[in-house]
Coordinates of C-alpha atoms and ligand atoms in Angstrom, one line a residue:
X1 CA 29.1 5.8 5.6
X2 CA 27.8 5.4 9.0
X3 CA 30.2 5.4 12.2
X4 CA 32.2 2.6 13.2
X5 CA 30.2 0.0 15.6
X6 CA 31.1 -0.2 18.8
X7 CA 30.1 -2.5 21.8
X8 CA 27.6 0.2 22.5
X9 CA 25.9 0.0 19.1
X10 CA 26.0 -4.0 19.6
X11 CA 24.4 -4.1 22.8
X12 CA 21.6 -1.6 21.2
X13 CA 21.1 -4.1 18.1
X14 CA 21.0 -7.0 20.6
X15 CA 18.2 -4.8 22.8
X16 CA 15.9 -3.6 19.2
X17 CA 16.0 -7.1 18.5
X18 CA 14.7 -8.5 21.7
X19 CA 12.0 -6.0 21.3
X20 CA 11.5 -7.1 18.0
X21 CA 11.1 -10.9 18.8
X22 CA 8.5 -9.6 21.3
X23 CA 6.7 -7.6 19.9
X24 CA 6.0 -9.0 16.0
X25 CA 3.5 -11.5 17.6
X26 CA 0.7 -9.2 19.0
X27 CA -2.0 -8.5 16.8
X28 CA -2.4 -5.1 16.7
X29 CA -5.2 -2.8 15.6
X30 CA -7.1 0.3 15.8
X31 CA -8.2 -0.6 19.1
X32 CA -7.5 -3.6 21.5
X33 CA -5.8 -5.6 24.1
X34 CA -2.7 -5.8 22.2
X35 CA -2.2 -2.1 21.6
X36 CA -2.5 -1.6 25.3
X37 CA 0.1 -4.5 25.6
X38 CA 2.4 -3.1 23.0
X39 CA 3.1 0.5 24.8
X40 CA 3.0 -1.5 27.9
X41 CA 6.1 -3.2 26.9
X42 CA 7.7 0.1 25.6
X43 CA 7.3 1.4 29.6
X44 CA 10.4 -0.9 29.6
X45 CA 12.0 1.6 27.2
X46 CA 10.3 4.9 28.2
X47 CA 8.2 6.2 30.7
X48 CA 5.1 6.5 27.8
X49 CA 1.8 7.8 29.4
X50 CA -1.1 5.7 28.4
X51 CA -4.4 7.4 27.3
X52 CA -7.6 5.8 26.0
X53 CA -10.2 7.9 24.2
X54 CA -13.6 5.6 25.1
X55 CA -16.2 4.3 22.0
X56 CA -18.4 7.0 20.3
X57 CA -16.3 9.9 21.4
X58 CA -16.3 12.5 18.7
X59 CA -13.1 13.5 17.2
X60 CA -13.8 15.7 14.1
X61 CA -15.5 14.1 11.8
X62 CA -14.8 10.9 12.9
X63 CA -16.4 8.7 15.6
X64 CA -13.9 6.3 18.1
X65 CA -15.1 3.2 17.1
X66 CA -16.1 -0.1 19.0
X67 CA -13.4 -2.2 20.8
X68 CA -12.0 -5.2 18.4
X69 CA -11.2 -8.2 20.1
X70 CA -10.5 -11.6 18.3
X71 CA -9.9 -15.0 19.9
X72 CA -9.4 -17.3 17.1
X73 CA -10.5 -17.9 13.5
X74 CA -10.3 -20.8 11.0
X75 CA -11.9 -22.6 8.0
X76 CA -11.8 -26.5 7.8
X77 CA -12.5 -29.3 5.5
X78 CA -15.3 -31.6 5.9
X79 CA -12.4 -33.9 7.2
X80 CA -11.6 -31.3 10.1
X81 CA -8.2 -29.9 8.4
X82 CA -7.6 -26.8 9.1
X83 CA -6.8 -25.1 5.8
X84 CA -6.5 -21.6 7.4
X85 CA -5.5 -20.8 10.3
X86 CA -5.6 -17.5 12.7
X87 CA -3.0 -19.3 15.1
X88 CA -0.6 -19.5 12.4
X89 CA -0.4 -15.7 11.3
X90 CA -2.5 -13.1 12.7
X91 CA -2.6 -12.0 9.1
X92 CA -4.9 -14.1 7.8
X93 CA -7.7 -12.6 9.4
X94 CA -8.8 -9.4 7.5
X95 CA -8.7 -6.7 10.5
X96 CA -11.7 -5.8 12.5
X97 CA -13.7 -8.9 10.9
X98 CA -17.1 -9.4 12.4
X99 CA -17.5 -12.8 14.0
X100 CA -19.0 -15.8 11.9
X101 CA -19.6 -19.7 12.3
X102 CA -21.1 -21.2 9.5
X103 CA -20.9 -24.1 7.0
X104 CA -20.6 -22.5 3.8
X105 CA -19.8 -23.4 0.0
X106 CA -16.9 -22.0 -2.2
X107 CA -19.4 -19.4 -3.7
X108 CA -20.3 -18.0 -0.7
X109 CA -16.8 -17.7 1.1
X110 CA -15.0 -16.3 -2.4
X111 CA -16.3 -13.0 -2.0
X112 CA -14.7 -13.1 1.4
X113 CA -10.8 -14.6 0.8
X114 CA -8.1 -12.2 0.0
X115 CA -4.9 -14.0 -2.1
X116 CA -2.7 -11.3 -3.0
X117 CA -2.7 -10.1 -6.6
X118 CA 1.7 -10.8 -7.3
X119 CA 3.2 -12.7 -4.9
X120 CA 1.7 -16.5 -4.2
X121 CA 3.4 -17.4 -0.9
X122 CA 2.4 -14.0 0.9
X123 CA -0.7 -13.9 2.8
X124 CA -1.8 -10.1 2.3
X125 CA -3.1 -7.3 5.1
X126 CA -6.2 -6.4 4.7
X127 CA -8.8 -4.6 7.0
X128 CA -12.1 -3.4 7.1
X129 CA -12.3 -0.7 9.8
X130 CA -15.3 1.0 9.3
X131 CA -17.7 -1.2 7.5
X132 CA -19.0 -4.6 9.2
X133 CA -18.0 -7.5 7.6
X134 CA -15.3 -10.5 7.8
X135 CA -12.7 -12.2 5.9
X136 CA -9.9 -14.0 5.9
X137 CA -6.4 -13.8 3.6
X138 CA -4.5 -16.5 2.4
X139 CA -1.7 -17.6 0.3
X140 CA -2.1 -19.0 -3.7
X141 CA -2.1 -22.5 -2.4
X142 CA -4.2 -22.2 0.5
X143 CA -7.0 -20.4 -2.0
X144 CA -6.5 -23.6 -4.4
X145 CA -7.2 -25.5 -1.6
X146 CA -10.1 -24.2 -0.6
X147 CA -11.5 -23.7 -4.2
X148 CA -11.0 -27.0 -5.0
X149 CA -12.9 -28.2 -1.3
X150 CA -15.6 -31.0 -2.3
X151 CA -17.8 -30.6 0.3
X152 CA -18.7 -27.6 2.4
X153 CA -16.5 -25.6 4.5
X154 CA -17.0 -24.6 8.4
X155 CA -16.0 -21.1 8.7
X156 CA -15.3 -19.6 12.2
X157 CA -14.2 -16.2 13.5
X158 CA -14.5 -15.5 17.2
X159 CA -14.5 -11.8 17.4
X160 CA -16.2 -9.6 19.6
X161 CA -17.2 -5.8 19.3
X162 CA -17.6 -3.8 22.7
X163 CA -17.8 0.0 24.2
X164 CA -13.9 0.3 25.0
X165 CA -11.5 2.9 23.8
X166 CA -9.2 3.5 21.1
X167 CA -5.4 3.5 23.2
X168 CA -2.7 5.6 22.5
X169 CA 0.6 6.8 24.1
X170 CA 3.0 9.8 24.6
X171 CA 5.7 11.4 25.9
X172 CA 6.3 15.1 26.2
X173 CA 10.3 16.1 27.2
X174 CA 10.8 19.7 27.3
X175 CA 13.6 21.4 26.2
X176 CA 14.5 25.2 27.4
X177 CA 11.8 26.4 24.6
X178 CA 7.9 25.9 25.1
X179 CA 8.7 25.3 21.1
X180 CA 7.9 22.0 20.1
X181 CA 8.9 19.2 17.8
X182 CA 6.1 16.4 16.8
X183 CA 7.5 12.4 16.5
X184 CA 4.9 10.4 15.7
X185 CA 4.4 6.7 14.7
X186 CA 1.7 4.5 14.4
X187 CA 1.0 1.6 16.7
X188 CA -2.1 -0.6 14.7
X189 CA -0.4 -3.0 12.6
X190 CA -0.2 -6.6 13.3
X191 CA 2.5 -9.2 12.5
X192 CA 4.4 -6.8 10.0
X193 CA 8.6 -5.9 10.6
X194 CA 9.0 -3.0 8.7
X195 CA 5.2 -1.2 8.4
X196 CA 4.9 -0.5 11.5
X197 CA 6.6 -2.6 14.4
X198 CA 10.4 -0.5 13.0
X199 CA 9.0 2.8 13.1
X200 CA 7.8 2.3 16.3
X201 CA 11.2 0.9 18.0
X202 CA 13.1 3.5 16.6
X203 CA 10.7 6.2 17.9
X204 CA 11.2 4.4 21.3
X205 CA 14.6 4.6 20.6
X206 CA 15.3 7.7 19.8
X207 CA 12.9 9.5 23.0
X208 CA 15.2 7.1 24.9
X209 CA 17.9 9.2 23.3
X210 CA 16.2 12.2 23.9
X211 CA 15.9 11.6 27.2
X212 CA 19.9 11.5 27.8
X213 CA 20.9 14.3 26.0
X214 CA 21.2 17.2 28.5
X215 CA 20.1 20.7 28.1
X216 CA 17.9 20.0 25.1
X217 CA 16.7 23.3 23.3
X218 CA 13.7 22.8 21.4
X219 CA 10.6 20.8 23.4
X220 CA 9.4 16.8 22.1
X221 CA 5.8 15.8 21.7
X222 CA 6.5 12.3 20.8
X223 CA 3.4 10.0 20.2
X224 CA 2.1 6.3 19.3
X225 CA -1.3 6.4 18.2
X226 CA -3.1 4.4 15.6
X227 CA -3.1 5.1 12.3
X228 CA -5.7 7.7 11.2
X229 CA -8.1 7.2 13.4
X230 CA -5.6 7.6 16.4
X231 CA -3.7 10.7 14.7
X232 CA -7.1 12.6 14.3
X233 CA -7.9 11.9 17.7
X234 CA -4.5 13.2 18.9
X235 CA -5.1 15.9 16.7
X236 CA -8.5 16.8 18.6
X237 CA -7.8 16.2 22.1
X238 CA -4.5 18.3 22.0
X239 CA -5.5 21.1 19.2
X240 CA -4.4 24.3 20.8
X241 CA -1.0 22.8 21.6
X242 CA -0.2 21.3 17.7
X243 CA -1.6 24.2 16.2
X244 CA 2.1 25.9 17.8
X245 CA 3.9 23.1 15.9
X246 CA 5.9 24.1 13.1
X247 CA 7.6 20.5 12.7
X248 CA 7.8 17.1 13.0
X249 CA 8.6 13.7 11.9
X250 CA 6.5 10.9 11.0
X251 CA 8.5 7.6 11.5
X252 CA 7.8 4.5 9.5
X253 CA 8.9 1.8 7.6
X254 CA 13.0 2.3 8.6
X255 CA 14.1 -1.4 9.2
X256 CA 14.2 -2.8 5.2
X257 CA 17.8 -3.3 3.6
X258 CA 17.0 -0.9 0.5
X259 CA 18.3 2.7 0.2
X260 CA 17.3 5.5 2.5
X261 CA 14.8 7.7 1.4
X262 CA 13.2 10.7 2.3
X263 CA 9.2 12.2 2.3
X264 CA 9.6 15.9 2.2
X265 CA 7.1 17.8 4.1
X266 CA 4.1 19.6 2.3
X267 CA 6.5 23.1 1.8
X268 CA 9.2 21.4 -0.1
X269 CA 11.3 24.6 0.9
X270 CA 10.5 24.4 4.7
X271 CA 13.5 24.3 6.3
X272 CA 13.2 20.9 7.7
X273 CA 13.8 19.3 4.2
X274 CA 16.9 21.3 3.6
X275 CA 18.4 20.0 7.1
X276 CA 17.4 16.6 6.3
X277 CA 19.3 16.7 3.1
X278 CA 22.3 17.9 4.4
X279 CA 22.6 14.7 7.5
X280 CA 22.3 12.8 4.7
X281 CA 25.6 14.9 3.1
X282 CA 27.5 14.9 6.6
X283 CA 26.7 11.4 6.8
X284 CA 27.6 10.3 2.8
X285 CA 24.4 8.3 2.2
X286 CA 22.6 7.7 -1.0
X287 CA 18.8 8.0 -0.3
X288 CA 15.9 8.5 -2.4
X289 CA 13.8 11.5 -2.3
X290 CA 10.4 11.7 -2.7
X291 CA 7.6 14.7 -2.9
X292 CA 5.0 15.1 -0.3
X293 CA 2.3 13.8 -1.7
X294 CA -1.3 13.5 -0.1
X295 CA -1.2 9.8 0.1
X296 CA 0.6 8.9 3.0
X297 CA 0.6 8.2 7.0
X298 CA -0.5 10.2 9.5
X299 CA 0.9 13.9 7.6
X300 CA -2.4 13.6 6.1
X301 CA -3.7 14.6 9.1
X302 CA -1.1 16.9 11.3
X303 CA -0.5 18.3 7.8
X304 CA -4.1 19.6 7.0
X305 CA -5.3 22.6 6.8
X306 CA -6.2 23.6 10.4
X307 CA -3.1 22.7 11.6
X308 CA -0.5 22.7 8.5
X309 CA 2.7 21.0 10.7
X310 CA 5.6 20.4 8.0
X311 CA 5.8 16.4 8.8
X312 CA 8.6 14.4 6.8
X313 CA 10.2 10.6 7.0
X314 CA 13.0 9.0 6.9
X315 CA 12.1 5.8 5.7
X316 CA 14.9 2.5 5.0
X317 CA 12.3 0.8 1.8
X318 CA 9.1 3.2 2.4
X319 CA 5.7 2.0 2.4
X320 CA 4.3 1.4 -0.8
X321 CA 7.8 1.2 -2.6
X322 CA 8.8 -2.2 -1.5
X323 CA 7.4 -5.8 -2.7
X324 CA 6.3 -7.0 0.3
X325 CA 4.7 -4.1 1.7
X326 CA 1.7 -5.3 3.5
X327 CA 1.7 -8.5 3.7
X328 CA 3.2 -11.7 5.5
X329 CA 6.3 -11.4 4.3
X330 CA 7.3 -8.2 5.6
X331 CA 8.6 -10.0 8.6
X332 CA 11.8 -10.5 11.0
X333 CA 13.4 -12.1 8.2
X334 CA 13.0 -9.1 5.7
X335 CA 13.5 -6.7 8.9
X336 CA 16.4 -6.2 11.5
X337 CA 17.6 -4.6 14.2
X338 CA 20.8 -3.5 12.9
X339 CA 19.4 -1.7 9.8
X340 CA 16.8 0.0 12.5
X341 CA 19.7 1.1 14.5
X342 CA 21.4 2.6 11.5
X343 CA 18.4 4.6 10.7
X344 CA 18.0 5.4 14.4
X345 CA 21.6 7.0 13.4
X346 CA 20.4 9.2 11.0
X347 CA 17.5 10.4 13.5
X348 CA 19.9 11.2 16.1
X349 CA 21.8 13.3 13.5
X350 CA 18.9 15.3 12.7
X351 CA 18.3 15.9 15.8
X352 CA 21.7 17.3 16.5
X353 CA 20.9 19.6 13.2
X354 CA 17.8 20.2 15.2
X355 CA 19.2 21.5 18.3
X356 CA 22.1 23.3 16.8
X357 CA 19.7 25.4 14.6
X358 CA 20.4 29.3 15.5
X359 CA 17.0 31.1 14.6
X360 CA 16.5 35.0 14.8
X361 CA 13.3 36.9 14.7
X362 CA 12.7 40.6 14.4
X363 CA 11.5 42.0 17.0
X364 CA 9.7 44.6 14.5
X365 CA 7.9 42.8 12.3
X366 CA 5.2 45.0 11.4
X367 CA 6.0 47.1 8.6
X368 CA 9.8 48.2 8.1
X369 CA 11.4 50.0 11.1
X370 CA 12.7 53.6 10.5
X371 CA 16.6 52.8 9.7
X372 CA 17.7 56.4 9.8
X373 CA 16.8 56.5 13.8
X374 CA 19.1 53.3 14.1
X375 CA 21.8 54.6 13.0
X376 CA 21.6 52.0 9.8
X377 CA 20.7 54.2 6.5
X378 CA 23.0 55.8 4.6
X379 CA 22.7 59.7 5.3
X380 CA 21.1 60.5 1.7
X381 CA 18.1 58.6 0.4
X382 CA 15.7 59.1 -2.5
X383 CA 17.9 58.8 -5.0
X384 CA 19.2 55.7 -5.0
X385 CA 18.5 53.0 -7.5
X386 CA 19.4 49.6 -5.4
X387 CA 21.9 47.4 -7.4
X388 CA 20.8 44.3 -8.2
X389 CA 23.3 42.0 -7.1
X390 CA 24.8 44.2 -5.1
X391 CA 25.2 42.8 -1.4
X392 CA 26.0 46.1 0.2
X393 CA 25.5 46.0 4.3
X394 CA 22.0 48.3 3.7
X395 CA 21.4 45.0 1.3
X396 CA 21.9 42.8 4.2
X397 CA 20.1 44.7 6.8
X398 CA 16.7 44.7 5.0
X399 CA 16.8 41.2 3.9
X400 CA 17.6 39.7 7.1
X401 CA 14.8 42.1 8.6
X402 CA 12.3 40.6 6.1
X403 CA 13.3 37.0 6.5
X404 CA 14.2 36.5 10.1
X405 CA 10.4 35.4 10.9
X406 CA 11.5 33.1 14.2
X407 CA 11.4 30.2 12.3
X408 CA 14.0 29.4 10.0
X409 CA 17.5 29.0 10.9
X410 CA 19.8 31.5 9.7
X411 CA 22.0 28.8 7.6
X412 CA 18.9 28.8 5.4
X413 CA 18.2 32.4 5.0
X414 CA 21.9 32.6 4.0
X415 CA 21.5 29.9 1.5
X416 CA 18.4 31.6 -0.2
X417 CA 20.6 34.6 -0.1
X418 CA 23.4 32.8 -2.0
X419 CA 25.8 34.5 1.4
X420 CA 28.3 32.3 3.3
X421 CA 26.8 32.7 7.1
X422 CA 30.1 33.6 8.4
X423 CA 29.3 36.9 6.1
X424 CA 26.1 37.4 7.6
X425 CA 27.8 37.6 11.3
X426 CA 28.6 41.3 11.5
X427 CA 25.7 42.7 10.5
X428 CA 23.7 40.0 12.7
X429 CA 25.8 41.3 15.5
X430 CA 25.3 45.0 14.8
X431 CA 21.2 44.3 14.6
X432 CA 21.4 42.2 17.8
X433 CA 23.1 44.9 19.7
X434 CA 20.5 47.6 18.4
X435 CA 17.9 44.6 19.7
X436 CA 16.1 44.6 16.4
X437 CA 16.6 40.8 16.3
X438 CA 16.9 38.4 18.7
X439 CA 17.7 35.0 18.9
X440 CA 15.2 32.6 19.4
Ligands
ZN1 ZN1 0.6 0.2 6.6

């Protein structure tokens, strides 16, 4: 169970919700106006820097592409009836569409109308990012409609292309460690609740949270960048920095009504899974796990090889799992403020478990150090067989030696070891005061 609500949480449902109503509108993209005008509005939340990365800039393999704009679209009857209509839902323009004005018949326009393959009243997202072309997405009636169109139809998109930039945003609160933490969301969806316009309140959210809490250990790199595109030019402009990260969190899709669930990162033992699964415990939630898998959001990229960040969600109905993923009805009817602010809980837990992690590394880490001149070997050696399950304090000494790496918290390396911590305390004591280890 979550906490009780107070007149705090209230006012914080009332705020997410304002943001909501404001923000669903804008048609967001890879590039655009409306990004801009999104993290502008967020400014009102946090003090997000803006950063544009102009057209044709090289980011790995990838190229930033042309600036989108779009002005209107729409396809009418002979009669003048608009039958679809951009005005209407920003969704029934297929993403990045090229602009068009034409008089057309049905066989020409069907290869270009998108009805969704289940569900007749949605109008699906679709985009075309990277190939030229236009489209349009409707709803099962709308495409009868225009099958069933006697004469020919007048097709209009008013879209330009121009040298721009692709727009993204961040915010970078340190803690007393240079060590950071990634947060990352992605800002280049259009009129959909839960993919992406949750994810990126909460992420607003919880830097505002961030922000408050006073004497902060670990450092936050928290970011808003387009999906893909944006990550991998994140990933590019700032590579020295994420190739420190160990961490991070990629948040999405956490405003549905369904169960929790969880995307574990790439190293399904990494730490970060195991303190994940335990707020969930402290805070006696069902969720649904799920395996990192290579299909995903933006851990495809901080994730790769080169730099190999364990990235995990917390999702409330993840992309993919729920109905109306991707299309129309994914809206501020499906999505609100108060399940965003119950996630937002579970965030804010984590990152209590975050901050309260107590990390050791040994200061020797090459080879084994020579335990006899420390005064931590028994006074005969050679002969001794070790015992297997033995936990004798020699036992204890070399395990934590070869574990303690700086990275993982100790309540992990006493669960591998099957110890209770409090059992690990006077040996970590002893091995602190000999400075072998330190804390981190
Ligand atoms: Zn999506």
């Amino acid at each position: 169970m979550l906490q009780e609500t107070t007149n705090e949480d209230l006012d914080l449902v009332e705020e997410i919700d304002a943001y909501l109503k404001r923000l669903f509108p804008l048609c967001r993209s890879i590039t655009g106006e409306p990004n801009r005008e999104t993290l502008r509005i967020l400014q009102e939340i946090i003090p997000l820097t803006i950063n544009e990365v102009p057209t044709g800039t090289k980011v790995f393999d990838w190229i930033i592409p042309e600036e989108w704009r779009i002005d209107n679209a729409w396809i009418e009857d002979s009669k003048g009836r608009r039958i679809v209509d951009f005005q209407k839902n920003n969704l029934h323009i297929v993403n990045y569409s090229a602009p068009i004005e034409k008089l057309m018949d049905w066989e020409e326009l069907k290869p270009h109308i998108h009805k969704h393959p289940k569900l007749p009243h949605a109008i699906p997202y679709r985009t075309s990012y990277y190939e030229r072309d236009w489209g349009f997405c409707v709803t099962h009636s709308q495409y009868d409609e225009l099958a069933e169109a006697e004469k020919q139809l007048y097709v209009k998109i008013s879209s330009e292309f121009k040298r721009g930039s692709l727009t993204y945003g961040e915010i970078l609160i340190s803690g007393r460690s240079k060590r950071e933490i990634l947060l990352t969301c992605y800002i280049c969806h259009p009129s959909m609740a839960n993919d992406s316009l949750s994810g990126i309140l909460l992420t607003s959210f919880l830097a505002q949270n961030l922000l408050k809490m006073k004497d902060l250990h670990w450092s936050y790199r928290i970011i808003f960048v387009p999906e893909t595109i944006g990550a991998i030019a994140y990933c590019s402009a700032n590579e020295s920095a994420l190739k420190q990260i160990d961490m991070g969190l990629v948040i999405t899709t956490v405003g549905g009504s369904g169960l929790f669930g969880f995307k574990k990162s790439w190293n399904s033992n990494h730490h970060l899974n195991l303190l994940i699964e335990r707020v969930f415990k402290s805070l006696n939630l069902d969720y649904l796990t799920y395996p990192f898998d290579i299909h995903g959001s933006d851990e495809r990229q901080f994730s790769s090889l080169g730099f190999r960040i364990n990235m995990a969600t917390i999702s409330r109905d993840k992309y993919y799992e729920y109905d109306y993923y991707h299309t129309s009805l994914d809206d501020l009817e499906y999505v609100n403020s108060k399940n965003i602010s119950e996630t937002l809980d579970v965030y804010i837990k984590l990152i209590e478990y975050i901050e309260a992690m107590v990390i050791y590394e040994n200061k020797s880490p090459n080879c084994e150090i020579m335990l006899s001149k420390h005064n931590l070997y028994p006074k005969q050696g050679g002969a001794l067989i070790p015992e297997s399950k033995a936990r004798t304090e020699l036992d204890i000494i070399l395990w934590l030696l070869f574990l303690c790496d700086g990275k993982r918290p100790i309540e992990n390396i006493a669960e591998e070891l099957n110890i209770n911590v409090y059992d690990l305390n006077p040996v970590i004591d002893k091995l602190k005061q000999k400075s072998l280890i330190g804390e981190i």
